[in-house]
Amino acid sequence: MPPDDRRRPSEELLLDRLRRISGSADPVPPEVTALAQGAFIHRSADTQMARLLEEESIGIRGGEALLLTFTGEGVSLNLADDEGSLIGHVSPPHARVELESPASSNTGIDVDEVGRFTLDDVTGPIRFHIHLEKQDVVTFWVTI
Amino acid sequence: MTEPLSELVVRAADGDQMAWNEIVDRHAGMVWSVARGAGLDRASAADVCQTTWLRLVEHIDEIREAEAVSGWLATVARRESWRVARRRNRLVLDETTERMPDEDPGPDELVRLTDRRDRILWECLDELRDRCRTLLRMLASDPPAPYTAIGEALEMPVGSIGPTRQRCLAQLRELAEKRGITTADLDS
């Protein structure tokens, strides 16, 4: 008997065991499934707005660790970490920015004259709505 | 009869919540396994799952090949997990080690396993390198992740999954053996 045929059943047995263990030790928490189903209510609001492209940024800029940059439609928004605070920079700087999280309504963000803002105590999925004179754009959801 | 994924995607894109729920049911285990396989703790993994599903909501109108949904979800979850893991690591200034600070199975996980062999095997799974751990987690998810999704998430040709799986399981056995669990123990 070739070695593969001998090994095969025991591979399957081991995987079966892992499946069983995974099911009892680390099943998908019911709230995770509930939130996944609930995500669907965010659908209708999504269809109209232009979406910004996302690019991962890696590096340090003036003590801040870069996270992500969203660009498109003449807008850019980048995010960085500064000792636990989330630092954002939006261009053009006069844009009105709102923060959305799945569980609460959108909240306005104070952006200074150079387009910079600071967010503390933000966790979980978020996305940004950016309101310009002529149009509104939205970022993808990201985990913070 | 099981409805094809392609029909569920069309119905969900049309606003059908029941179809969406069915897509979730078929993939929630896989998305969770990717986040946990990347070494995230349960809270971070829950965030990554939610983001992944929110992203599919944004994207569902643009999906042309419905069968690609599984791979798309796995890839987004994997990328998002890595970003979160890197950020969490940086924030706790634990850059000296490749392992995530919180990936060891917590007592609440282990306490659910009554069989000593199972507990050891579960601990050994966490000791594997990221790629093996994610592959085996995805295969062990319920329902098991399709090979196409595994291939996309781990950026490997589908043809390599079988041999990689074999190698990862062999490594797992080896780790278990060092802790006194033999192949005979595991096969019984």
mmCIF file of C-alpha atoms in Angstrom:
data_model
loop_
_atom_site.group_PDB
_atom_site.id
_atom_site.type_symbol
_atom_site.label_atom_id
_atom_site.label_comp_id
_atom_site.label_asym_id
_atom_site.label_seq_id
_atom_site.Cartn_x
_atom_site.Cartn_y
_atom_site.Cartn_z
ATOM 1 C CA MET A 1 0.000 0.000 0.000
ATOM 2 C CA PRO A 2 1.496 3.397 -0.936
ATOM 3 C CA PRO A 3 2.160 5.694 2.004
ATOM 4 C CA ASP A 4 -0.461 8.216 0.906
ATOM 5 C CA ASP A 5 -3.256 5.718 1.227
ATOM 6 C CA ARG A 6 -2.178 4.801 4.708
ATOM 7 C CA ARG A 7 -1.916 8.403 5.790
ATOM 8 C CA ARG A 8 -5.159 9.557 4.295
ATOM 9 C CA PRO A 9 -7.673 8.102 6.729
ATOM 10 C CA SER A 10 -5.667 9.238 9.698
ATOM 11 C CA GLU A 11 -5.469 12.772 8.258
ATOM 12 C CA GLU A 12 -9.227 12.775 7.966
ATOM 13 C CA LEU A 13 -9.567 11.473 11.509
ATOM 14 C CA LEU A 14 -7.365 14.248 12.842
ATOM 15 C CA LEU A 15 -9.306 16.896 10.929
ATOM 16 C CA ASP A 16 -12.570 15.473 12.232
ATOM 17 C CA ARG A 17 -11.192 15.784 15.721
ATOM 18 C CA LEU A 18 -10.138 19.396 15.098
ATOM 19 C CA ARG A 19 -13.635 20.149 13.807
ATOM 20 C CA ARG A 20 -15.183 18.690 16.911
ATOM 21 C CA ILE A 21 -12.784 20.537 19.232
ATOM 22 C CA SER A 22 -13.218 23.805 17.353
ATOM 23 C CA GLY A 23 -16.993 23.432 17.644
ATOM 24 C CA SER A 24 -16.865 23.090 21.418
ATOM 25 C CA ALA A 25 -13.869 25.277 22.320
ATOM 26 C CA ASP A 26 -14.286 28.180 19.933
ATOM 27 C CA PRO A 27 -17.661 28.268 18.196
ATOM 28 C CA VAL A 28 -18.778 31.455 16.463
ATOM 29 C CA PRO A 29 -20.296 33.553 19.266
ATOM 30 C CA PRO A 30 -24.047 34.055 18.661
ATOM 31 C CA GLU A 31 -23.619 37.846 18.880
ATOM 32 C CA VAL A 32 -21.101 37.722 16.034
ATOM 33 C CA THR A 33 -23.663 35.983 13.827
ATOM 34 C CA ALA A 34 -26.363 38.419 14.938
ATOM 35 C CA LEU A 35 -24.178 41.419 14.036
ATOM 36 C CA ALA A 36 -23.381 39.844 10.662
ATOM 37 C CA GLN A 37 -27.093 39.510 9.939
ATOM 38 C CA GLY A 38 -27.710 43.023 11.248
ATOM 39 C CA ALA A 39 -25.052 44.464 8.925
ATOM 40 C CA PHE A 40 -27.603 44.175 6.126
ATOM 41 C CA ILE A 41 -29.561 47.204 7.369
ATOM 42 C CA HIS A 42 -26.639 49.386 6.275
ATOM 43 C CA ARG A 43 -27.288 48.377 2.703
ATOM 44 C CA SER A 44 -29.750 50.927 1.374
ATOM 45 C CA ALA A 45 -27.731 53.939 2.513
ATOM 46 C CA ASP A 46 -24.746 52.660 0.592
ATOM 47 C CA THR A 47 -25.888 52.704 -2.975
ATOM 48 C CA GLN A 48 -25.813 56.427 -3.765
ATOM 49 C CA MET A 49 -22.456 57.647 -2.519
ATOM 50 C CA ALA A 50 -19.078 57.688 -4.218
ATOM 51 C CA ARG A 51 -16.648 55.466 -2.423
ATOM 52 C CA LEU A 52 -13.031 56.260 -1.704
ATOM 53 C CA LEU A 53 -10.294 53.783 -2.495
ATOM 54 C CA GLU A 54 -8.347 52.394 0.374
ATOM 55 C CA GLU A 55 -4.648 51.879 0.668
ATOM 56 C CA GLU A 56 -2.762 50.590 3.626
ATOM 57 C CA SER A 57 -0.092 52.990 4.832
ATOM 58 C CA ILE A 58 2.881 51.740 6.736
ATOM 59 C CA GLY A 59 5.446 53.994 8.298
ATOM 60 C CA ILE A 60 5.900 56.802 10.750
ATOM 61 C CA ARG A 61 5.099 60.456 10.160
ATOM 62 C CA GLY A 62 6.163 62.866 12.898
ATOM 63 C CA GLY A 63 5.677 60.318 15.675
ATOM 64 C CA GLU A 64 2.408 59.017 14.265
ATOM 65 C CA ALA A 65 2.146 55.483 12.936
ATOM 66 C CA LEU A 66 0.298 55.561 9.631
ATOM 67 C CA LEU A 67 -2.666 53.225 9.240
ATOM 68 C CA LEU A 68 -4.704 53.864 6.142
ATOM 69 C CA THR A 69 -5.302 56.335 3.371
ATOM 70 C CA PHE A 70 -8.552 56.786 1.494
ATOM 71 C CA THR A 71 -8.478 58.671 -1.776
ATOM 72 C CA GLY A 72 -10.718 59.485 -4.709
ATOM 73 C CA GLU A 73 -13.088 62.128 -6.041
ATOM 74 C CA GLY A 74 -10.550 64.846 -5.229
ATOM 75 C CA VAL A 75 -10.615 63.911 -1.546
ATOM 76 C CA SER A 76 -8.116 62.213 0.677
ATOM 77 C CA LEU A 77 -8.386 61.092 4.263
ATOM 78 C CA ASN A 78 -5.607 59.413 6.140
ATOM 79 C CA LEU A 79 -5.541 57.843 9.558
ATOM 80 C CA ALA A 80 -2.657 57.379 11.963
ATOM 81 C CA ASP A 81 -2.078 56.317 15.570
ATOM 82 C CA ASP A 82 -0.597 58.612 18.133
ATOM 83 C CA GLU A 83 -0.288 56.924 21.526
ATOM 84 C CA GLY A 84 -3.724 55.379 21.449
ATOM 85 C CA SER A 85 -5.492 58.326 19.819
ATOM 86 C CA LEU A 86 -6.626 58.096 16.245
ATOM 87 C CA ILE A 87 -5.375 61.041 14.211
ATOM 88 C CA GLY A 88 -7.104 61.906 10.972
ATOM 89 C CA HIS A 89 -6.171 64.273 8.221
ATOM 90 C CA VAL A 90 -8.659 65.249 5.555
ATOM 91 C CA SER A 91 -8.087 67.160 2.360
ATOM 92 C CA PRO A 92 -9.545 69.540 1.306
ATOM 93 C CA PRO A 93 -9.432 70.769 4.909
ATOM 94 C CA HIS A 94 -12.793 72.563 4.846
ATOM 95 C CA ALA A 95 -14.728 69.319 4.306
ATOM 96 C CA ARG A 96 -17.312 68.387 6.895
ATOM 97 C CA VAL A 97 -16.563 64.936 8.306
ATOM 98 C CA GLU A 98 -18.869 62.546 10.120
ATOM 99 C CA LEU A 99 -18.025 59.321 11.895
ATOM 100 C CA GLU A 100 -20.360 56.342 11.540
ATOM 101 C CA SER A 101 -20.369 53.209 13.643
ATOM 102 C CA PRO A 102 -22.852 50.363 13.150
ATOM 103 C CA ALA A 103 -24.566 50.842 16.482
ATOM 104 C CA SER A 104 -25.047 54.607 16.566
ATOM 105 C CA SER A 105 -26.071 57.487 14.363
ATOM 106 C CA ASN A 106 -23.451 59.554 12.587
ATOM 107 C CA THR A 107 -21.592 62.097 14.680
ATOM 108 C CA GLY A 108 -19.873 65.209 13.438
ATOM 109 C CA ILE A 109 -16.118 65.481 13.909
ATOM 110 C CA ASP A 110 -14.274 68.693 14.763
ATOM 111 C CA VAL A 111 -11.750 69.279 12.026
ATOM 112 C CA ASP A 112 -9.223 72.087 12.458
ATOM 113 C CA GLU A 113 -8.206 74.607 9.798
ATOM 114 C CA VAL A 114 -5.542 72.322 8.331
ATOM 115 C CA GLY A 115 -7.921 69.380 8.119
ATOM 116 C CA ARG A 116 -6.685 67.523 11.188
ATOM 117 C CA PHE A 117 -8.842 65.770 13.771
ATOM 118 C CA THR A 118 -8.313 63.561 16.802
ATOM 119 C CA LEU A 119 -10.551 60.719 17.958
ATOM 120 C CA ASP A 120 -10.232 59.033 21.324
ATOM 121 C CA ASP A 121 -11.881 55.848 22.543
ATOM 122 C CA VAL A 122 -12.959 54.657 19.127
ATOM 123 C CA THR A 123 -13.066 50.879 18.627
ATOM 124 C CA GLY A 124 -14.724 48.427 16.298
ATOM 125 C CA PRO A 125 -15.845 49.015 12.729
ATOM 126 C CA ILE A 126 -16.122 52.655 11.641
ATOM 127 C CA ARG A 127 -16.367 54.597 8.428
ATOM 128 C CA PHE A 128 -16.228 58.245 7.513
ATOM 129 C CA HIS A 129 -18.650 60.362 5.538
ATOM 130 C CA ILE A 130 -17.078 63.401 3.945
ATOM 131 C CA HIS A 131 -19.359 66.195 2.839
ATOM 132 C CA LEU A 132 -18.069 68.566 0.199
ATOM 133 C CA GLU A 133 -19.856 71.448 -1.469
ATOM 134 C CA LYS A 134 -20.814 69.453 -4.517
ATOM 135 C CA GLN A 135 -20.908 65.878 -3.309
ATOM 136 C CA ASP A 136 -20.712 63.431 -0.441
ATOM 137 C CA VAL A 137 -18.281 60.548 -0.287
ATOM 138 C CA VAL A 138 -17.851 57.645 2.105
ATOM 139 C CA THR A 139 -14.927 55.433 3.080
ATOM 140 C CA PHE A 140 -14.968 51.677 3.408
ATOM 141 C CA TRP A 141 -15.592 50.217 6.826
ATOM 142 C CA VAL A 142 -12.411 49.629 8.802
ATOM 143 C CA THR A 143 -11.725 48.003 12.155
ATOM 144 C CA ILE A 144 -10.202 50.341 14.708
ATOM 145 C CA MET B 1 -32.903 21.624 -1.405
ATOM 146 C CA THR B 2 -29.891 23.825 -0.855
ATOM 147 C CA GLU B 3 -30.151 27.057 -2.767
ATOM 148 C CA PRO B 4 -27.095 27.851 -4.891
ATOM 149 C CA LEU B 5 -24.945 30.663 -3.527
ATOM 150 C CA SER B 6 -25.347 32.545 -6.803
ATOM 151 C CA GLU B 7 -29.103 32.821 -6.266
ATOM 152 C CA LEU B 8 -28.660 33.936 -2.684
ATOM 153 C CA VAL B 9 -26.297 36.700 -3.786
ATOM 154 C CA VAL B 10 -28.753 37.928 -6.439
ATOM 155 C CA ARG B 11 -31.593 37.940 -3.909
ATOM 156 C CA ALA B 12 -29.485 39.678 -1.256
ATOM 157 C CA ALA B 13 -28.376 42.337 -3.747
ATOM 158 C CA ASP B 14 -32.072 42.834 -4.321
ATOM 159 C CA GLY B 15 -32.635 43.529 -0.631
ATOM 160 C CA ASP B 16 -33.712 40.109 0.629
ATOM 161 C CA GLN B 17 -32.701 39.797 4.291
ATOM 162 C CA MET B 18 -33.477 36.053 4.403
ATOM 163 C CA ALA B 19 -31.048 35.420 1.558
ATOM 164 C CA TRP B 20 -28.445 37.542 3.338
ATOM 165 C CA ASN B 21 -28.926 35.530 6.545
ATOM 166 C CA GLU B 22 -28.357 32.334 4.598
ATOM 167 C CA ILE B 23 -25.104 33.728 3.139
ATOM 168 C CA VAL B 24 -24.068 34.587 6.706
ATOM 169 C CA ASP B 25 -24.953 31.109 7.977
ATOM 170 C CA ARG B 26 -22.830 29.486 5.287
ATOM 171 C CA HIS B 27 -19.774 31.666 5.914
ATOM 172 C CA ALA B 28 -19.813 32.915 9.523
ATOM 173 C CA GLY B 29 -17.694 29.967 10.677
ATOM 174 C CA MET B 30 -15.111 30.536 7.968
ATOM 175 C CA VAL B 31 -14.802 34.286 8.595
ATOM 176 C CA TRP B 32 -14.436 33.641 12.323
ATOM 177 C CA SER B 33 -11.807 30.959 11.708
ATOM 178 C CA VAL B 34 -9.734 33.343 9.586
ATOM 179 C CA ALA B 35 -9.733 36.046 12.261
ATOM 180 C CA ARG B 36 -8.946 33.582 15.053
ATOM 181 C CA GLY B 37 -6.376 31.826 12.878
ATOM 182 C CA ALA B 38 -4.547 35.151 12.557
ATOM 183 C CA GLY B 39 -4.135 35.078 16.332
ATOM 184 C CA LEU B 40 -6.728 37.688 17.287
ATOM 185 C CA ASP B 41 -8.461 37.490 20.644
ATOM 186 C CA ARG B 42 -12.201 36.952 20.607
ATOM 187 C CA ALA B 43 -13.132 40.643 20.947
ATOM 188 C CA SER B 44 -10.859 41.721 18.086
ATOM 189 C CA ALA B 45 -12.003 38.772 15.986
ATOM 190 C CA ALA B 46 -15.623 39.845 16.547
ATOM 191 C CA ASP B 47 -14.767 43.361 15.298
ATOM 192 C CA VAL B 48 -13.034 41.993 12.225
ATOM 193 C CA CYS B 49 -16.016 39.751 11.437
ATOM 194 C CA GLN B 50 -18.401 42.677 11.700
ATOM 195 C CA THR B 51 -16.237 44.833 9.432
ATOM 196 C CA THR B 52 -15.973 41.999 6.908
ATOM 197 C CA TRP B 53 -19.739 41.600 6.741
ATOM 198 C CA LEU B 54 -20.306 45.357 6.530
ATOM 199 C CA ARG B 55 -17.900 45.395 3.608
ATOM 200 C CA LEU B 56 -19.799 42.646 1.835
ATOM 201 C CA VAL B 57 -22.980 44.701 2.267
ATOM 202 C CA GLU B 58 -21.208 47.564 0.469
ATOM 203 C CA HIS B 59 -19.884 45.244 -2.196
ATOM 204 C CA ILE B 60 -22.755 42.864 -2.879
ATOM 205 C CA ASP B 61 -24.167 44.873 -5.798
ATOM 206 C CA GLU B 62 -20.837 44.665 -7.580
ATOM 207 C CA ILE B 63 -20.333 40.930 -7.350
ATOM 208 C CA ARG B 64 -20.396 39.398 -10.800
ATOM 209 C CA GLU B 65 -19.424 35.826 -9.999
ATOM 210 C CA ALA B 66 -21.420 34.778 -6.996
ATOM 211 C CA GLU B 67 -19.259 31.741 -6.315
ATOM 212 C CA ALA B 68 -16.383 34.149 -5.642
ATOM 213 C CA VAL B 69 -18.135 35.467 -2.529
ATOM 214 C CA SER B 70 -16.486 32.898 -0.243
ATOM 215 C CA GLY B 71 -13.001 33.814 -1.412
ATOM 216 C CA TRP B 72 -13.794 37.504 -1.236
ATOM 217 C CA LEU B 73 -14.967 37.197 2.380
ATOM 218 C CA ALA B 74 -11.937 35.131 3.388
ATOM 219 C CA THR B 75 -9.547 37.601 1.766
ATOM 220 C CA VAL B 76 -11.124 40.669 3.357
ATOM 221 C CA ALA B 77 -11.181 38.970 6.763
ATOM 222 C CA ARG B 78 -7.552 37.956 6.453
ATOM 223 C CA ARG B 79 -6.354 41.404 5.405
ATOM 224 C CA GLU B 80 -8.393 43.120 8.080
ATOM 225 C CA SER B 81 -7.150 40.647 10.731
ATOM 226 C CA TRP B 82 -3.551 41.352 9.863
ATOM 227 C CA ARG B 83 -4.004 45.066 10.019
ATOM 228 C CA VAL B 84 -5.722 44.838 13.395
ATOM 229 C CA ALA B 85 -3.079 42.412 14.699
ATOM 230 C CA ARG B 86 -0.230 44.658 13.591
ATOM 231 C CA ARG B 87 -1.856 47.674 15.172
ATOM 232 C CA ARG B 88 -2.642 45.928 18.450
ATOM 233 C CA ASN B 89 0.926 44.648 18.568
ATOM 234 C CA ARG B 90 2.341 48.064 17.970
ATOM 235 C CA LEU B 91 0.116 49.601 20.606
ATOM 236 C CA VAL B 92 1.309 47.167 23.252
ATOM 237 C CA LEU B 93 4.891 47.639 22.007
ATOM 238 C CA ASP B 94 5.313 43.936 21.626
ATOM 239 C CA GLU B 95 7.308 43.917 18.444
ATOM 240 C CA THR B 96 9.987 41.542 19.627
ATOM 241 C CA THR B 97 8.000 38.446 18.799
ATOM 242 C CA GLU B 98 6.150 37.214 15.764
ATOM 243 C CA ARG B 99 3.447 35.714 17.934
ATOM 244 C CA MET B 100 0.490 37.828 18.930
ATOM 245 C CA PRO B 101 0.352 38.645 22.616
ATOM 246 C CA ASP B 102 -3.136 37.244 23.161
ATOM 247 C CA GLU B 103 -3.325 34.204 20.964
ATOM 248 C CA ASP B 104 -2.892 31.492 23.564
ATOM 249 C CA PRO B 105 -6.154 29.702 24.177
ATOM 250 C CA GLY B 106 -7.758 31.276 27.215
ATOM 251 C CA PRO B 107 -9.044 29.237 30.153
ATOM 252 C CA ASP B 108 -12.625 29.663 28.958
ATOM 253 C CA GLU B 109 -11.768 27.881 25.731
ATOM 254 C CA LEU B 110 -9.859 25.067 27.368
ATOM 255 C CA VAL B 111 -12.378 24.516 30.107
ATOM 256 C CA ARG B 112 -14.915 23.542 27.453
ATOM 257 C CA LEU B 113 -12.733 20.615 26.462
ATOM 258 C CA THR B 114 -13.135 17.712 28.807
ATOM 259 C CA ASP B 115 -10.774 15.358 27.015
ATOM 260 C CA ARG B 116 -7.119 15.917 27.931
ATOM 261 C CA ARG B 117 -5.962 14.973 24.419
ATOM 262 C CA ASP B 118 -8.303 17.585 22.948
ATOM 263 C CA ARG B 119 -6.963 20.278 25.254
ATOM 264 C CA ILE B 120 -3.373 19.540 24.331
ATOM 265 C CA LEU B 121 -4.162 19.343 20.636
ATOM 266 C CA TRP B 122 -5.937 22.707 20.769
ATOM 267 C CA GLU B 123 -2.940 24.269 22.487
ATOM 268 C CA CYS B 124 -0.606 22.746 19.918
ATOM 269 C CA LEU B 125 -2.700 24.191 17.099
ATOM 270 C CA ASP B 126 -1.970 27.657 18.447
ATOM 271 C CA GLU B 127 1.737 26.937 18.427
ATOM 272 C CA LEU B 128 1.771 26.357 14.678
ATOM 273 C CA ARG B 129 2.870 29.173 12.432
ATOM 274 C CA ASP B 130 0.211 31.541 11.180
ATOM 275 C CA ARG B 131 -0.238 29.915 7.780
ATOM 276 C CA CYS B 132 -0.746 26.387 9.091
ATOM 277 C CA ARG B 133 -2.907 27.578 11.938
ATOM 278 C CA THR B 134 -5.190 29.503 9.594
ATOM 279 C CA LEU B 135 -5.357 26.658 7.085
ATOM 280 C CA LEU B 136 -6.328 24.093 9.734
ATOM 281 C CA ARG B 137 -8.746 26.511 11.399
ATOM 282 C CA MET B 138 -10.456 27.138 8.063
ATOM 283 C CA LEU B 139 -10.680 23.421 7.319
ATOM 284 C CA ALA B 140 -12.076 22.812 10.800
ATOM 285 C CA SER B 141 -14.704 25.545 10.556
ATOM 286 C CA ASP B 142 -18.354 24.640 10.280
ATOM 287 C CA PRO B 143 -19.146 24.296 7.428
ATOM 288 C CA PRO B 144 -15.544 23.760 6.237
ATOM 289 C CA ALA B 145 -14.204 26.586 4.079
ATOM 290 C CA PRO B 146 -14.147 25.767 0.353
ATOM 291 C CA TYR B 147 -10.675 25.164 -1.099
ATOM 292 C CA THR B 148 -11.070 28.113 -3.471
ATOM 293 C CA ALA B 149 -11.586 30.450 -0.490
ATOM 294 C CA ILE B 150 -8.611 28.971 1.371
ATOM 295 C CA GLY B 151 -6.478 29.405 -1.751
ATOM 296 C CA GLU B 152 -7.443 33.054 -2.076
ATOM 297 C CA ALA B 153 -7.038 33.912 1.583
ATOM 298 C CA LEU B 154 -3.643 32.228 1.877
ATOM 299 C CA GLU B 155 -2.562 33.175 -1.632
ATOM 300 C CA MET B 156 -1.753 29.637 -2.667
ATOM 301 C CA PRO B 157 -2.868 27.606 -5.681
ATOM 302 C CA VAL B 158 -5.718 25.236 -4.877
ATOM 303 C CA GLY B 159 -3.455 22.366 -5.920
ATOM 304 C CA SER B 160 -1.035 23.155 -3.090
ATOM 305 C CA ILE B 161 -3.669 23.035 -0.365
ATOM 306 C CA GLY B 162 -3.690 19.228 -0.097
ATOM 307 C CA PRO B 163 0.092 18.876 0.376
ATOM 308 C CA THR B 164 0.193 21.905 2.710
ATOM 309 C CA ARG B 165 -2.624 20.464 4.759
ATOM 310 C CA GLN B 166 -0.716 17.211 5.041
ATOM 311 C CA ARG B 167 2.420 19.029 6.197
ATOM 312 C CA CYS B 168 0.528 21.153 8.731
ATOM 313 C CA LEU B 169 -1.234 18.126 10.201
ATOM 314 C CA ALA B 170 2.128 16.350 10.462
ATOM 315 C CA GLN B 171 3.556 19.329 12.357
ATOM 316 C CA LEU B 172 0.555 19.300 14.646
ATOM 317 C CA ARG B 173 1.081 15.596 15.373
ATOM 318 C CA GLU B 174 4.731 16.241 16.089
ATOM 319 C CA LEU B 175 3.948 18.960 18.616
ATOM 320 C CA ALA B 176 1.331 16.757 20.225
ATOM 321 C CA GLU B 177 3.765 13.853 20.397
ATOM 322 C CA LYS B 178 6.271 16.007 22.292
ATOM 323 C CA ARG B 179 3.560 16.451 24.879
ATOM 324 C CA GLY B 180 2.923 12.731 25.099
ATOM 325 C CA ILE B 181 -0.020 12.414 22.731
ATOM 326 C CA THR B 182 0.696 9.706 20.191
ATOM 327 C CA THR B 183 -0.891 9.114 16.822
ATOM 328 C CA ALA B 184 -2.590 6.084 18.299
ATOM 329 C CA ASP B 185 -4.120 8.301 21.017
ATOM 330 C CA LEU B 186 -5.494 10.658 18.386
ATOM 331 C CA ASP B 187 -6.912 7.959 16.148
ATOM 332 C CA SER B 188 -8.927 6.399 18.915
#
